[in-house]
Coordinates of N, CA, C and O in Angstrom, one line a residue:
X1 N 58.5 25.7 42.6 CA 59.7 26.4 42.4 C 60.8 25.7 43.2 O 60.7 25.4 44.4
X2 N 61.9 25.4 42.5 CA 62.9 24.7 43.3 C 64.1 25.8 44.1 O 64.4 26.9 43.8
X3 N 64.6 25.2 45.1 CA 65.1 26.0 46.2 C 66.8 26.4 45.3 O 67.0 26.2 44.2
X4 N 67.5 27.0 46.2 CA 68.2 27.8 45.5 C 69.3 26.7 45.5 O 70.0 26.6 44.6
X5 N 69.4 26.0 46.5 CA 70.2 24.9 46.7 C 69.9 23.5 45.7 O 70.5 22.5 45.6
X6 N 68.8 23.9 45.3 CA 68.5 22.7 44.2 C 68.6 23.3 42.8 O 68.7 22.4 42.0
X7 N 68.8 24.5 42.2 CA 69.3 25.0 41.3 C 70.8 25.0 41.2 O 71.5 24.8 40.2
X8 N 71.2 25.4 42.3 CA 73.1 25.1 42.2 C 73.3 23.6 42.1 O 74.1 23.1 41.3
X9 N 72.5 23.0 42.8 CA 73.1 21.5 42.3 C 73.1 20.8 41.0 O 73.9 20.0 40.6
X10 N 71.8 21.3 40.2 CA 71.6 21.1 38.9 C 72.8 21.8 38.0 O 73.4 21.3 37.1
X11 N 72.9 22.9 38.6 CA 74.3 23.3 37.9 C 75.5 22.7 37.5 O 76.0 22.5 36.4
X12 N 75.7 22.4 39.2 CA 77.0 21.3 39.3 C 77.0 19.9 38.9 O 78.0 19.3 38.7
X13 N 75.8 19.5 38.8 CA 75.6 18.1 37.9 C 76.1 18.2 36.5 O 76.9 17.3 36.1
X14 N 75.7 19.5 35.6 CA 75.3 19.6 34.6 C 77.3 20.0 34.3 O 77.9 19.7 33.3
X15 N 77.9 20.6 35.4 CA 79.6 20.6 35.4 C 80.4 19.8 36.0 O 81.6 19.8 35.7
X16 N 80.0 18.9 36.8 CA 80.7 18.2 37.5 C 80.1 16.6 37.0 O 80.8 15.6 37.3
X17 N 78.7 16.3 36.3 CA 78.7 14.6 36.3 C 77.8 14.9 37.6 O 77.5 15.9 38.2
X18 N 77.5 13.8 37.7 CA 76.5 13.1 39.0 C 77.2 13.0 40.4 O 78.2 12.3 40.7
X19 N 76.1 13.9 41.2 CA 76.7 14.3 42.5 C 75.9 13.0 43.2 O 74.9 12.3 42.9
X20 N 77.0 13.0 44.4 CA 76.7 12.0 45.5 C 74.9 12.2 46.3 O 74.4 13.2 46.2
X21 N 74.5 11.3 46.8 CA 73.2 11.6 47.5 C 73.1 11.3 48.8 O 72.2 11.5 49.5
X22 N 74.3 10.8 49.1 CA 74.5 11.1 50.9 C 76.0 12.1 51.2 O 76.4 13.1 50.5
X23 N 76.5 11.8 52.0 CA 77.7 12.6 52.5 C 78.7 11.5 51.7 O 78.6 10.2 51.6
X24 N 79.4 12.2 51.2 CA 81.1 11.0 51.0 C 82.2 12.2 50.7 O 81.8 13.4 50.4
X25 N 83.1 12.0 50.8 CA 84.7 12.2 50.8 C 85.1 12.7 49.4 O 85.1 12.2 48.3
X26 N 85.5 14.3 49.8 CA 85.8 15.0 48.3 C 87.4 14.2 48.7 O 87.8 13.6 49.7
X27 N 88.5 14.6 46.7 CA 89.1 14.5 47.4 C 89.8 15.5 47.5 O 89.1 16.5 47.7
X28 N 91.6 16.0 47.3 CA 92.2 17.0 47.8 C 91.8 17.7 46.4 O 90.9 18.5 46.8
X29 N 91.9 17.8 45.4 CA 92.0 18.8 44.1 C 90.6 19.8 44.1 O 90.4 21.0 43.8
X30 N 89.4 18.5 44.7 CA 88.3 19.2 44.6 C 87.9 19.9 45.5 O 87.2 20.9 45.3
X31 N 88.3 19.5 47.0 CA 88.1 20.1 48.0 C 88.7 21.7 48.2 O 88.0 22.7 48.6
X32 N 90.6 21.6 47.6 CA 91.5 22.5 47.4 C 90.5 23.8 46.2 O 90.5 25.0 46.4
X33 N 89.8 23.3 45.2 CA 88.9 24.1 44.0 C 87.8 24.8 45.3 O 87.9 25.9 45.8
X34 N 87.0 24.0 45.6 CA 85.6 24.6 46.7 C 86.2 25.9 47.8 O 85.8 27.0 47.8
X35 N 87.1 25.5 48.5 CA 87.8 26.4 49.2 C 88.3 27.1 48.7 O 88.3 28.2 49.2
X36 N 89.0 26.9 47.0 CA 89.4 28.6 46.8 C 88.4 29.3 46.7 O 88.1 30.4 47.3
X37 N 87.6 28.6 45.8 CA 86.1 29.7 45.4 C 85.5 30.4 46.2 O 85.2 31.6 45.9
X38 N 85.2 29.7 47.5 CA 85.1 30.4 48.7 C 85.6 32.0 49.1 O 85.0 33.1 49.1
X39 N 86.8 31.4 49.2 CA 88.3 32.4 49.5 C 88.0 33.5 48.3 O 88.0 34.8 48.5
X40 N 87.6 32.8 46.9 CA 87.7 33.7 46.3 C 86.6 34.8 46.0 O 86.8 35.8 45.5
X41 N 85.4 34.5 46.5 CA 84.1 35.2 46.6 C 84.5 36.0 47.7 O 84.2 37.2 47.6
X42 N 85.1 35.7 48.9 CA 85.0 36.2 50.4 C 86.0 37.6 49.6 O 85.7 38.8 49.7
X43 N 87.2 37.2 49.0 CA 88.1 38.5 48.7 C 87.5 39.1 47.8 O 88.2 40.1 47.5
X44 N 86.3 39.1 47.1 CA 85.8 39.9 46.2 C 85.0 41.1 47.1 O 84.9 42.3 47.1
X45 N 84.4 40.0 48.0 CA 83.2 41.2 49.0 C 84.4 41.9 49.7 O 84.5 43.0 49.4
X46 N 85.1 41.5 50.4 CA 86.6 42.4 50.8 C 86.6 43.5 50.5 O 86.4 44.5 51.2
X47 N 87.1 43.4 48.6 CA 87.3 44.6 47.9 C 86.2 45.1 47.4 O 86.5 45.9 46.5
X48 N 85.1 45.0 47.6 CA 84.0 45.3 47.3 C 83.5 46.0 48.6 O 83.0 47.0 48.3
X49 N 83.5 45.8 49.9 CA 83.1 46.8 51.2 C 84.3 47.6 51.5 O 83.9 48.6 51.9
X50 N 85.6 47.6 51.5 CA 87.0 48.2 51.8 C 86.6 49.3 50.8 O 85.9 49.5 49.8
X51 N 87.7 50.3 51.7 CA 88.2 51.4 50.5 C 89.6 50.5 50.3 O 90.0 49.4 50.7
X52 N 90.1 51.6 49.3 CA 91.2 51.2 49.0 C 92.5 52.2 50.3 O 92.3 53.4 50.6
X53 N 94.0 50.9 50.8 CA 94.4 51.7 51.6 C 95.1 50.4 52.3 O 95.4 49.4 51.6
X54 N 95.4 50.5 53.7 CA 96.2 49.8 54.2 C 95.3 48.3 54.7 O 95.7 47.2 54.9
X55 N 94.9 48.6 54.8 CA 93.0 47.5 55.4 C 93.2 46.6 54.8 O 93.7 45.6 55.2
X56 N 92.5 47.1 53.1 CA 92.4 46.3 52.3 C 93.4 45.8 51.9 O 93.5 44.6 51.7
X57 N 94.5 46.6 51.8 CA 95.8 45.8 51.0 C 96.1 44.5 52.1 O 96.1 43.4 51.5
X58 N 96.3 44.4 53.2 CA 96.9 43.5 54.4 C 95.5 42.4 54.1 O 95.7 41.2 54.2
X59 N 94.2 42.9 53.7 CA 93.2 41.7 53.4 C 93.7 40.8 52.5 O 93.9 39.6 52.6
X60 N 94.0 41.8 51.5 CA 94.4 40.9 50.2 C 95.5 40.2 50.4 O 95.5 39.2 49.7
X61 N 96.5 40.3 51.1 CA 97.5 39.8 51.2 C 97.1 38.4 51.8 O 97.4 37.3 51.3
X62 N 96.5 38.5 52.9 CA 96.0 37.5 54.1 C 95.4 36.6 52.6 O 96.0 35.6 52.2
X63 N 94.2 37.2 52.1 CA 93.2 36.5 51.1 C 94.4 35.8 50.1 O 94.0 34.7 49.8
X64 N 95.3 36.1 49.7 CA 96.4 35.8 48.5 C 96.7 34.4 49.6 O 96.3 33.3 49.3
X65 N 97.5 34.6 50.6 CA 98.6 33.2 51.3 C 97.5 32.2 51.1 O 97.7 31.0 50.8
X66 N 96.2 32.7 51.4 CA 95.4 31.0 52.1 C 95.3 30.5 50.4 O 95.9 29.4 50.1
X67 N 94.7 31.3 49.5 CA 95.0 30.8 48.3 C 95.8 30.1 47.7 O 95.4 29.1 47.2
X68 N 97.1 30.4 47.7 CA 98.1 29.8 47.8 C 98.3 27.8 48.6 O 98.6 26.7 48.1
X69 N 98.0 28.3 49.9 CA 97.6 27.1 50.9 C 96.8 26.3 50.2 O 97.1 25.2 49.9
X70 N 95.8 26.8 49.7 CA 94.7 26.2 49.5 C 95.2 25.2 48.1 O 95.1 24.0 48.1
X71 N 95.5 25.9 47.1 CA 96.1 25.3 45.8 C 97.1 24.4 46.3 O 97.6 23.9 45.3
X72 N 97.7 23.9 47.4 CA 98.6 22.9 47.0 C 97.9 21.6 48.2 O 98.4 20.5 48.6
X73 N 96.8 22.0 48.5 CA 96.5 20.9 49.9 C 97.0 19.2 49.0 O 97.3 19.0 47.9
X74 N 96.7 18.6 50.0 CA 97.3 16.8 49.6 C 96.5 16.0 50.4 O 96.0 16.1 51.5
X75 N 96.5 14.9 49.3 CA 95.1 14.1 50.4 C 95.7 13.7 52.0 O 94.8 13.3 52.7
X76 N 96.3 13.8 52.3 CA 97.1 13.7 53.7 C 96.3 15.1 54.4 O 95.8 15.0 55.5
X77 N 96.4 15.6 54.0 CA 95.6 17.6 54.7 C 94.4 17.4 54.9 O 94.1 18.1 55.8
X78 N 93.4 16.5 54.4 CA 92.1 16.4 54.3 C 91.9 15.3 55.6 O 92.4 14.2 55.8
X79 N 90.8 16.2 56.6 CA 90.3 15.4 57.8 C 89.4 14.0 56.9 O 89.1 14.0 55.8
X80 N 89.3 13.2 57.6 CA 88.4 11.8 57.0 C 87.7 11.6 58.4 O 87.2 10.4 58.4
X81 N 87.4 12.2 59.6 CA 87.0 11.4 60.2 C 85.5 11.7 59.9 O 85.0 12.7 59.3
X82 N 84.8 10.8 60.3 CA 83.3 10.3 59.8 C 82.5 11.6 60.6 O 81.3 11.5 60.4
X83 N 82.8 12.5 61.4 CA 82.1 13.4 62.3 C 82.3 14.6 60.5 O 81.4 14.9 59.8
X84 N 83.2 14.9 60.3 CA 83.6 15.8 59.3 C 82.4 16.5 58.4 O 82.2 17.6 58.2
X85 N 81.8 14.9 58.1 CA 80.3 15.8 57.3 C 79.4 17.1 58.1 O 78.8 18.1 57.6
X86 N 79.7 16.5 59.8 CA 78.6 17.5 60.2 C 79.3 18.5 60.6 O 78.6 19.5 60.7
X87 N 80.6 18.7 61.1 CA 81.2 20.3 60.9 C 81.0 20.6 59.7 O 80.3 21.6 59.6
X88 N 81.4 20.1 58.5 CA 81.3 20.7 57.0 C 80.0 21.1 56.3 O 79.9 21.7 55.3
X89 N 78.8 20.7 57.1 CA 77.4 20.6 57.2 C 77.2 22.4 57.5 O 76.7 23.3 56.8
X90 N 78.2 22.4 59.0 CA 77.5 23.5 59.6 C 78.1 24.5 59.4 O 77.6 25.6 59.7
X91 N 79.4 24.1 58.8 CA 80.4 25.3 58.6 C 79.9 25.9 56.8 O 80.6 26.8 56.5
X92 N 79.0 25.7 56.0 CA 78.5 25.7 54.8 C 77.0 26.6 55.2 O 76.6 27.6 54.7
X93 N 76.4 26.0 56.1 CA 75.5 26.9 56.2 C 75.2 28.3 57.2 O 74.3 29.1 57.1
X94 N 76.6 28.3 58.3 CA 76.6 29.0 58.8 C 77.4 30.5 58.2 O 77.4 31.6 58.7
X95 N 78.1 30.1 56.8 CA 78.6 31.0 55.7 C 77.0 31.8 55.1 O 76.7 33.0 55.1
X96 N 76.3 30.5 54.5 CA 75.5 31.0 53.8 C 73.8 31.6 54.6 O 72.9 32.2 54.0
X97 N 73.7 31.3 56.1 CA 73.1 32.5 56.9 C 73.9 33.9 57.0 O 73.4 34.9 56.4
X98 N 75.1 33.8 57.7 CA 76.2 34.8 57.4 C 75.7 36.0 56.1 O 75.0 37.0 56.2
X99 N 76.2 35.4 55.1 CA 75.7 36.6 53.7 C 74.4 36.8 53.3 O 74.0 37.7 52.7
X100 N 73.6 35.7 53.7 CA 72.4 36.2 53.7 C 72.0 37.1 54.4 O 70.9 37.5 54.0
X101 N 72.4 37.8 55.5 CA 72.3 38.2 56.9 C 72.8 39.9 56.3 O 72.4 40.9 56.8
X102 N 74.0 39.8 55.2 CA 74.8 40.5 55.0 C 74.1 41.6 53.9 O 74.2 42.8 53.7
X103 N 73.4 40.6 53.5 CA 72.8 41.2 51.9 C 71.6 41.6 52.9 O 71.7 42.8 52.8
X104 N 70.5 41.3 53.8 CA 69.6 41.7 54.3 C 70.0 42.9 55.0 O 69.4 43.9 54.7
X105 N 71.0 42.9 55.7 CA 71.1 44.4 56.9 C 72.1 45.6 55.5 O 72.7 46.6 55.8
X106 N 71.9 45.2 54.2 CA 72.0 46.0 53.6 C 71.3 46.6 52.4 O 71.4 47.5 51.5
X107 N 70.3 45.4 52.8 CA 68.6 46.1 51.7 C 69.4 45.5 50.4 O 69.4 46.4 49.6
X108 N 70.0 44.4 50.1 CA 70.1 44.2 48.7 C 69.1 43.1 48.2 O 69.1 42.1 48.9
X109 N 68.3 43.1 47.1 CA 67.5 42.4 46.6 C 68.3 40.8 46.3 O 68.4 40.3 45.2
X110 N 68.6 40.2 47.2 CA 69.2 39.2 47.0 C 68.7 37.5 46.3 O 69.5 36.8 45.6
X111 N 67.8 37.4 46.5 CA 66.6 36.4 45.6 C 66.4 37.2 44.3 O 65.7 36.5 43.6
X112 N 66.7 38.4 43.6 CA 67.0 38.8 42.7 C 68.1 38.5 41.8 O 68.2 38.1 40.7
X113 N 69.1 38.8 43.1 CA 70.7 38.9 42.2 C 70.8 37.4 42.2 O 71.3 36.8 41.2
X114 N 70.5 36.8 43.0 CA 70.8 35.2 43.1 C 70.1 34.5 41.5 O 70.6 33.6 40.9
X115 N 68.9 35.2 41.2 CA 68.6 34.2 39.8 C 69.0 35.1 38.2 O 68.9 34.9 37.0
X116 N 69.5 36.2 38.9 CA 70.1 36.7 38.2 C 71.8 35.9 37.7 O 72.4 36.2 36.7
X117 N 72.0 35.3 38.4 CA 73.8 34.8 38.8 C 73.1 33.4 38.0 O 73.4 33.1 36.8
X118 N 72.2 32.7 38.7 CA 72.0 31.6 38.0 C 71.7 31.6 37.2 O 71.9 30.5 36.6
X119 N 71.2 32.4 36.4 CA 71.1 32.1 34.7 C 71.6 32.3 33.9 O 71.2 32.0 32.7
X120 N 72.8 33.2 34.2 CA 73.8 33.6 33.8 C 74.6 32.1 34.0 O 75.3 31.5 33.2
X121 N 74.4 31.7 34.9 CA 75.5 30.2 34.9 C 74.6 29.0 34.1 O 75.0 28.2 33.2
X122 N 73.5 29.2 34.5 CA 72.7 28.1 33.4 C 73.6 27.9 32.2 O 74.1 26.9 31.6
X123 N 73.6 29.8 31.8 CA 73.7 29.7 30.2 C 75.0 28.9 29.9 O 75.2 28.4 28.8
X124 N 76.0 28.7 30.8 CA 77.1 28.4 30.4 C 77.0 26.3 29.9 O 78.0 25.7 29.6
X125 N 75.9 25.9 30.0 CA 75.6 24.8 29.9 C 75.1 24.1 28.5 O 73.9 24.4 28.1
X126 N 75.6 23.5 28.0 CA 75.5 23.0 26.2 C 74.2 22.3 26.3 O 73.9 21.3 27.0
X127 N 73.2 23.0 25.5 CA 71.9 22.5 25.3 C 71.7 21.2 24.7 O 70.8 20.4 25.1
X128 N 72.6 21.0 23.5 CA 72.9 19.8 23.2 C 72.9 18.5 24.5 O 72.1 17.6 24.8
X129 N 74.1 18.9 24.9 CA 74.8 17.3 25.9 C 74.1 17.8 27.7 O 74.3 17.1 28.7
X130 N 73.4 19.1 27.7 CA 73.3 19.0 28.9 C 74.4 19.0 29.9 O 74.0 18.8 31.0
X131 N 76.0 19.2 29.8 CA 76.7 19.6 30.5 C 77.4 21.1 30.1 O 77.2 21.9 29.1
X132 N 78.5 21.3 31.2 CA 79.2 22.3 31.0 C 80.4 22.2 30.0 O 80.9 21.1 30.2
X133 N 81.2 22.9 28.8 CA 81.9 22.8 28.3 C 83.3 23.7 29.1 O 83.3 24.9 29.5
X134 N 84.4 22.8 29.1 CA 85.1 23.0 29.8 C 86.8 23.1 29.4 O 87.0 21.9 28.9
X135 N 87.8 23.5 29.4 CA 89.2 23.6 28.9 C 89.7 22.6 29.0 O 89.1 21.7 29.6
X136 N 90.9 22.3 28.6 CA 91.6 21.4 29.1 C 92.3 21.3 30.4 O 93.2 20.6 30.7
X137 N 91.6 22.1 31.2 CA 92.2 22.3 32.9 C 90.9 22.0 33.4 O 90.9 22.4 34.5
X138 N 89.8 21.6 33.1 CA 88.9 21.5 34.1 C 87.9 22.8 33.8 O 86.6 22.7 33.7
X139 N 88.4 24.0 33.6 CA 87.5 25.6 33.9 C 86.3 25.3 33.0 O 86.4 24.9 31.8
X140 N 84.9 25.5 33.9 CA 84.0 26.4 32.9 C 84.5 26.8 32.0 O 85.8 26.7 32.1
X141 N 84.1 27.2 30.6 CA 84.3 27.8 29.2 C 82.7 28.2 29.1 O 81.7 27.5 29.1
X142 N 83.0 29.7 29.1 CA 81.7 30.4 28.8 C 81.7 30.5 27.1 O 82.7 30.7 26.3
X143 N 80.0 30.1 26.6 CA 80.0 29.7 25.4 C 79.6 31.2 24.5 O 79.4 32.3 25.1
X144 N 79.6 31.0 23.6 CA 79.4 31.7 22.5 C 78.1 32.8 22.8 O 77.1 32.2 23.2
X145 N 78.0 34.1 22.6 CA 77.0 35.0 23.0 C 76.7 35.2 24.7 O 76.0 36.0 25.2
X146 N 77.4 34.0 25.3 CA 76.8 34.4 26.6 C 77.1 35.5 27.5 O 78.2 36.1 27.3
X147 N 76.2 35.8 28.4 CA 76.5 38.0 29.3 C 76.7 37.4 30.5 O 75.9 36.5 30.9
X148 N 77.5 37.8 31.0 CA 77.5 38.1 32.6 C 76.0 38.7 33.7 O 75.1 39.4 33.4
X149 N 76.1 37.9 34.9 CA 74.8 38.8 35.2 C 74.8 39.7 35.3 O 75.8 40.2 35.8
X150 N 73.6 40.6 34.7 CA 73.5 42.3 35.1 C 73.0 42.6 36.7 O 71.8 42.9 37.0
X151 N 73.9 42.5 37.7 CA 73.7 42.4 38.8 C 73.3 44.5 38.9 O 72.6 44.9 39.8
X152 N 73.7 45.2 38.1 CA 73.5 46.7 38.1 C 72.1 46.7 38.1 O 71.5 47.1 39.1
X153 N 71.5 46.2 37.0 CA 69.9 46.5 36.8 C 69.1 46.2 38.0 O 68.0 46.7 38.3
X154 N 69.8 45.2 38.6 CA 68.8 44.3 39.9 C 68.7 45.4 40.9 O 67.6 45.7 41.4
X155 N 70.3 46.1 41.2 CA 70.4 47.2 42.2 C 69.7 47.9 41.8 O 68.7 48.2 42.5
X156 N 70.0 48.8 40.2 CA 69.2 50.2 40.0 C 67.5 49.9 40.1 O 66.7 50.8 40.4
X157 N 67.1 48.9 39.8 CA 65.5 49.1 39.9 C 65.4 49.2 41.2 O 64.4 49.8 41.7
X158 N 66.3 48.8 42.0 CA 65.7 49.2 43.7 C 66.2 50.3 44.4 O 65.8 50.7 45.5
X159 N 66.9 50.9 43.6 CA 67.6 52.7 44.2 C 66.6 53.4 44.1 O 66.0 53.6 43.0
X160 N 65.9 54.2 45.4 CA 65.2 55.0 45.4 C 63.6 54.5 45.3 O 62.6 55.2 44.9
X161 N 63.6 53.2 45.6 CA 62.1 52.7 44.8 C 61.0 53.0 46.4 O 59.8 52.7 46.4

């Protein structure tokens, strides 16, 4: 069985073309895309643990400027020094202990919802060409018949179990 980090990469192969096999140098468009996504998952759990009220709103707001930041970075904004891989090393997995950590101290079946999410993204991949079909901006284009994950089913079999 391949690790969860070797499933997302096949992903990103299958959307992005052939990933690097050592460390090298994103540059600003791609690095500016990873960071929102980031940003953009972190503001989902946001509004997803917040009530609704002054908290959340001042989150969203905060979560909106870096966005913003983030969409216009320039290869000039991007560190290069050669140390960079290993903060970006540590700052990547110490996110993904972090929510792991998050989803555990909250009993969510997470190695669930996680291959649940992936196959839902799989599907977005042309069986034909083996890549992702994509807009004229770059986006994913989710194909014809494809569902979102049913991340509900994952929870409700575990409610009360």
């Amino acid at each position: 069985m391949s690790t969860h980090f070797q499933q997302v990469h096949q992903f990103n192969t299958a959307a992005r073309g052939e990933l690097p096999v050592n460390p090298a140098t994103l540059d600003a468009r791609t690095t500016g895309m990873c960071l929102n996504l980031i940003n953009e998952e972190f503001g989902e759990l946001i509004e997803a643990t917040l009530t609704d009220g002054a908290t959340l709103d001042a989150a969203k707001q905060k979560i909106d400027e870096l966005t913003h930041i983030l969409k216009n970075l320039a290869e000039e904004d991007l560190n290069r020094s050669p140390m960079k891989a290993i903060a970006q090393l540590d700052a990547c997995v110490d996110i993904e202990v972090v929510t792991l950590g998050f989803s555990a101290m909250h009993g969510l079946p997470h190695d669930e919802g996680f291959a649940e999410v992936q196959g839902s993204n799989m599907a977005k991949i042309d069986p034909e060409t083996g890549r992702c079909i994509k807009n004229e901006f770059g986006k994913i284009q989710k194909p014809e018949g494809w569902t979102p994950p049913d991340l509900a089913a994952v929870i409700l079999k575990h409610v009360g179990a």
